[in-house]
Short mmCIF file of C-alpha atoms in Angstrom, two decimals:
data_model
loop_
_atom_site.label_atom_id
_atom_site.label_comp_id
_atom_site.label_asym_id
_atom_site.label_seq_id
_atom_site.Cartn_x
_atom_site.Cartn_y
_atom_site.Cartn_z
CA UNK S 1 92.78 90.52 93.04
CA UNK S 2 96.11 92.17 93.14
CA UNK S 3 97.57 93.12 96.50
CA UNK S 4 100.26 91.29 99.05
CA UNK S 5 100.07 87.65 99.94
CA UNK S 6 101.63 86.50 103.07
CA UNK S 7 102.20 83.15 104.25
CA UNK S 8 101.41 81.12 106.55
CA UNK S 9 98.54 82.85 107.89
CA UNK S 10 99.51 81.52 110.96
CA UNK S 11 102.12 79.16 112.79
CA UNK S 12 102.78 77.77 116.43
CA UNK S 13 106.77 77.57 116.78
CA UNK S 14 109.18 75.51 119.23
CA UNK S 15 112.35 78.27 120.45
CA UNK S 16 115.16 77.60 118.64
CA UNK S 17 114.02 76.62 115.25
CA UNK S 18 114.49 78.33 112.03
CA UNK S 19 111.23 79.99 110.28
CA UNK S 20 110.67 82.07 106.75
CA UNK S 21 107.98 84.11 106.49
CA UNK S 22 106.66 84.75 102.67
CA UNK S 23 105.70 88.02 101.53
CA UNK S 24 104.60 88.27 97.50
CA UNK S 25 103.04 91.72 95.73
CA UNK S 26 101.88 91.84 92.47
CA UNK S 27 101.17 95.53 91.97
CA UNK S 28 104.90 95.78 91.16
CA UNK S 29 105.61 98.76 93.74
CA UNK S 30 109.65 99.05 94.39
CA UNK S 31 109.18 99.79 98.74
CA UNK S 32 108.51 96.46 101.07
CA UNK S 33 108.53 96.45 104.29
CA UNK S 34 107.80 93.82 107.26
CA UNK S 35 106.11 95.26 110.46
CA UNK S 36 105.27 93.51 113.76
CA UNK S 37 102.35 94.55 116.09
CA UNK S 38 101.77 93.86 119.72
CA UNK S 39 99.23 94.77 121.58
CA UNK S 40 99.97 98.29 123.58
CA UNK S 41 102.86 99.41 120.81
CA UNK S 42 102.51 100.78 117.42
CA UNK S 43 103.63 99.33 114.34
CA UNK S 44 107.70 98.39 114.71
CA UNK S 45 109.45 98.52 111.61
CA UNK S 46 111.59 95.67 111.32
CA UNK S 47 113.58 95.31 107.83
CA UNK S 48 112.93 97.43 104.54
CA UNK S 49 113.68 96.87 100.86
CA UNK S 50 113.28 100.15 98.64
CA UNK S 51 113.91 98.46 95.36
CA UNK S 52 114.91 95.02 94.38
CA UNK S 53 118.61 94.19 95.36
CA UNK S 54 118.50 96.69 98.05
CA UNK S 55 117.83 96.00 102.13
CA UNK S 56 117.56 97.89 105.02
CA UNK S 57 117.42 97.74 108.99
CA UNK S 58 114.06 99.27 110.56
CA UNK S 59 113.18 100.02 114.12
CA UNK S 60 114.14 96.16 115.21
CA UNK S 61 115.58 94.13 113.25
CA UNK S 62 117.74 91.66 115.74
CA UNK S 63 116.88 88.43 114.92
CA UNK S 64 115.71 89.15 111.82
CA UNK S 65 116.77 88.80 107.89
CA UNK S 66 115.30 89.75 104.74
CA UNK S 67 116.34 89.55 101.57
CA UNK S 68 115.11 91.05 97.71
CA UNK S 69 116.27 89.22 94.81
CA UNK S 70 113.28 90.08 92.84
CA UNK S 71 110.46 93.11 92.89
CA UNK S 72 107.57 91.02 93.85
CA UNK S 73 109.08 88.75 97.04
CA UNK S 74 110.54 89.74 100.34
CA UNK S 75 110.53 87.03 102.36
CA UNK S 76 111.59 87.47 106.36
CA UNK S 77 113.45 84.58 108.08
CA UNK S 78 113.85 84.31 111.81
CA UNK S 79 117.17 81.96 111.98
CA UNK S 80 116.45 80.70 115.34
CA UNK S 81 113.08 81.74 116.82
CA UNK S 82 112.88 82.85 120.57
CA UNK S 83 109.52 83.95 122.56
CA UNK S 84 109.61 87.44 122.38
CA UNK S 85 109.40 87.12 118.62
CA UNK S 86 105.85 85.90 119.33
CA UNK S 87 103.65 88.86 117.71
CA UNK S 88 101.46 89.54 114.16
CA UNK S 89 103.64 90.19 111.79
CA UNK S 90 102.92 92.21 108.55
CA UNK S 91 104.52 92.32 105.22
CA UNK S 92 103.48 96.16 103.40
CA UNK S 93 104.46 97.38 99.90
CA UNK S 94 104.30 101.02 98.79
CA UNK S 95 104.80 102.53 95.07
CA UNK S 96 107.44 105.33 95.74
CA UNK S 97 108.01 104.68 99.36
CA UNK S 98 106.39 107.63 100.21
CA UNK S 99 103.42 107.17 99.76
CA UNK S 100 99.95 104.97 101.21
CA UNK S 101 101.40 101.72 102.09
CA UNK S 102 99.09 98.43 101.39
CA UNK S 103 99.20 95.32 103.81
CA UNK S 104 99.24 91.80 103.75
CA UNK S 105 96.72 90.12 106.17
CA UNK S 106 99.25 89.79 108.80
CA UNK S 107 101.14 86.32 109.75
CA UNK S 108 100.49 85.16 113.67
CA UNK S 109 103.24 84.08 115.14
CA UNK S 110 103.80 82.11 118.60
CA UNK S 111 106.89 80.55 119.49
CA UNK S 112 106.72 78.41 122.51
CA UNK R 1 113.13 110.48 120.52
CA UNK R 2 110.11 110.11 118.76
CA UNK R 3 106.71 109.95 119.93
CA UNK R 4 102.90 109.83 118.25
CA UNK R 5 100.26 109.92 120.79
CA UNK R 6 96.69 108.86 120.64
CA UNK R 7 94.33 108.21 123.22
CA UNK R 8 94.11 103.92 124.07
CA UNK R 9 90.39 103.81 123.41
CA UNK R 10 86.81 105.39 122.84
CA UNK R 11 83.35 104.88 122.90
CA UNK R 12 80.81 106.60 120.73
CA UNK R 13 77.40 106.05 119.64
CA UNK R 14 76.13 105.03 116.83
CA UNK R 15 75.15 107.94 114.40
CA UNK R 16 77.03 110.16 116.62
CA UNK R 17 80.21 112.15 115.42
CA UNK R 18 83.72 111.41 117.04
CA UNK R 19 87.38 112.92 116.87
CA UNK R 20 90.12 110.79 117.30
CA UNK R 21 93.54 113.06 118.34
CA UNK R 22 97.07 112.46 117.55
CA UNK R 23 99.63 114.52 118.48
CA UNK R 24 103.46 113.63 117.26
CA UNK R 25 106.78 114.56 118.07
CA UNK R 26 108.94 113.69 114.95
CA UNK R 27 112.62 114.05 113.15
CA UNK R 28 110.92 116.49 110.54
CA UNK R 29 107.75 115.70 109.17
CA UNK R 30 106.63 114.58 105.62
CA UNK R 31 103.23 113.60 105.83
CA UNK R 32 100.48 112.10 108.18
CA UNK R 33 98.70 108.95 107.63
CA UNK R 34 95.58 107.62 109.56
CA UNK R 35 95.08 104.01 108.54
CA UNK R 36 91.50 102.01 110.46
CA UNK R 37 92.32 98.72 111.26
CA UNK R 38 89.41 96.45 112.40
CA UNK R 39 90.21 93.09 114.98
CA UNK R 40 92.32 90.43 113.38
CA UNK R 41 92.49 92.65 109.80
CA UNK R 42 95.69 94.37 108.06
CA UNK R 43 95.38 98.00 108.18
CA UNK R 44 93.70 99.76 105.47
CA UNK R 45 94.82 103.75 104.12
CA UNK R 46 92.10 106.52 104.96
CA UNK R 47 93.70 109.37 104.88
CA UNK R 48 97.21 111.54 104.06
CA UNK R 49 98.00 115.38 105.12
CA UNK R 50 101.08 116.99 104.49
CA UNK R 51 99.60 120.49 104.65
CA UNK R 52 97.37 122.17 107.17
CA UNK R 53 94.22 122.11 107.13
CA UNK R 54 91.05 119.84 106.45
CA UNK R 55 91.12 116.85 103.88
CA UNK R 56 87.47 115.36 103.43
CA UNK R 57 86.81 112.21 102.34
CA UNK R 58 82.66 111.36 102.71
CA UNK R 59 82.29 110.57 106.46
CA UNK R 60 85.76 110.91 107.23
CA UNK R 61 87.93 114.50 107.45
CA UNK R 62 91.46 114.47 109.00
CA UNK R 63 93.06 117.37 109.74
CA UNK R 64 96.52 118.77 110.13
CA UNK R 65 98.45 121.84 112.40
CA UNK R 66 102.42 121.06 111.64
CA UNK R 67 102.85 124.04 113.64
CA UNK R 68 101.28 122.30 117.02
CA UNK R 69 102.12 118.89 116.04
CA UNK R 70 98.87 117.77 116.03
CA UNK R 71 95.89 115.96 113.81
CA UNK R 72 92.38 114.72 114.46
CA UNK R 73 90.46 112.03 112.64
CA UNK R 74 87.03 113.45 112.14
CA UNK R 75 83.99 109.92 112.11
CA UNK R 76 80.85 111.30 111.44
CA UNK R 77 77.23 109.17 110.80
CA UNK R 78 78.80 107.13 112.79
CA UNK R 79 77.80 103.68 111.87
CA UNK R 80 78.61 99.91 113.88
CA UNK R 81 81.19 99.31 110.97
CA UNK R 82 83.56 101.90 112.20
CA UNK R 83 84.38 100.09 115.06
CA UNK R 84 87.73 99.53 114.71
CA UNK R 85 91.22 100.63 114.98
CA UNK R 86 92.55 104.00 113.97
CA UNK R 87 96.24 104.00 113.56
CA UNK R 88 97.99 107.31 112.95
CA UNK R 89 101.49 107.74 111.79
CA UNK R 90 103.68 110.54 110.59
CA UNK R 91 106.85 110.15 107.78
CA UNK R 92 109.37 111.60 109.57
CA UNK R 93 112.94 113.45 107.70
CA UNK R 94 113.78 109.81 106.42
CA UNK R 95 110.64 108.86 104.84
CA UNK R 96 110.30 106.31 107.48
CA UNK R 97 106.50 106.00 109.08
CA UNK R 98 106.64 106.43 113.03
CA UNK R 99 103.03 104.33 114.22
CA UNK R 100 100.96 105.62 117.34
CA UNK R 101 99.82 102.49 118.91
CA UNK R 102 96.84 103.41 117.86
CA UNK R 103 92.96 104.26 119.31
CA UNK R 104 90.53 101.50 119.40
CA UNK R 105 86.81 103.22 118.87
CA UNK R 106 83.25 101.21 120.38
CA UNK R 107 80.95 102.03 118.59
CA UNK R 108 76.99 101.25 120.62
CA UNK R 109 73.96 100.90 119.92
#
């Protein structure tokens, strides 16, 4: 079934470690996004990419970086994890950047 | 600042009707979305409104009033599987989505 695949689904990480969350889509969507979801808060945009080769900062970009070398992949890297980055991370894509978002199943990250 | 407000939690009875409200204040408006999110799962798209009025899709309907900055999601003939969080999101003038914190809907038999 076509869609978005995230990996890992769950990870416990020591503070200070580097971590990359992977995201791959096979729908040939131009736009991709990384969100974090925390209890009591709405989804918050970390970084986005409107098309391969371009990226932009969202609402909460500090401590995170992304790359978009091709249409399908949009990895999110935490250079040096901190406990406040404990969250559920969702990758999403959309065809035009103006319509419906399709979400991956999420990556639950715990930073100790 | 930009803000989306929706109730934190609602309870309803199986077979009944429930209305989940969403009010917004955003920099511009390019549409309002409703998503459903079951516990531990990804959000999934339910509806999109860009013009005033009611959009009906089976048991679910969504209403928009742009002048009032207001939308609601109406769920009819509630089923136990409708127990989930319902997320309201507005696309602002920069085509960025602003998300509400979600409304957790509890369905009781």
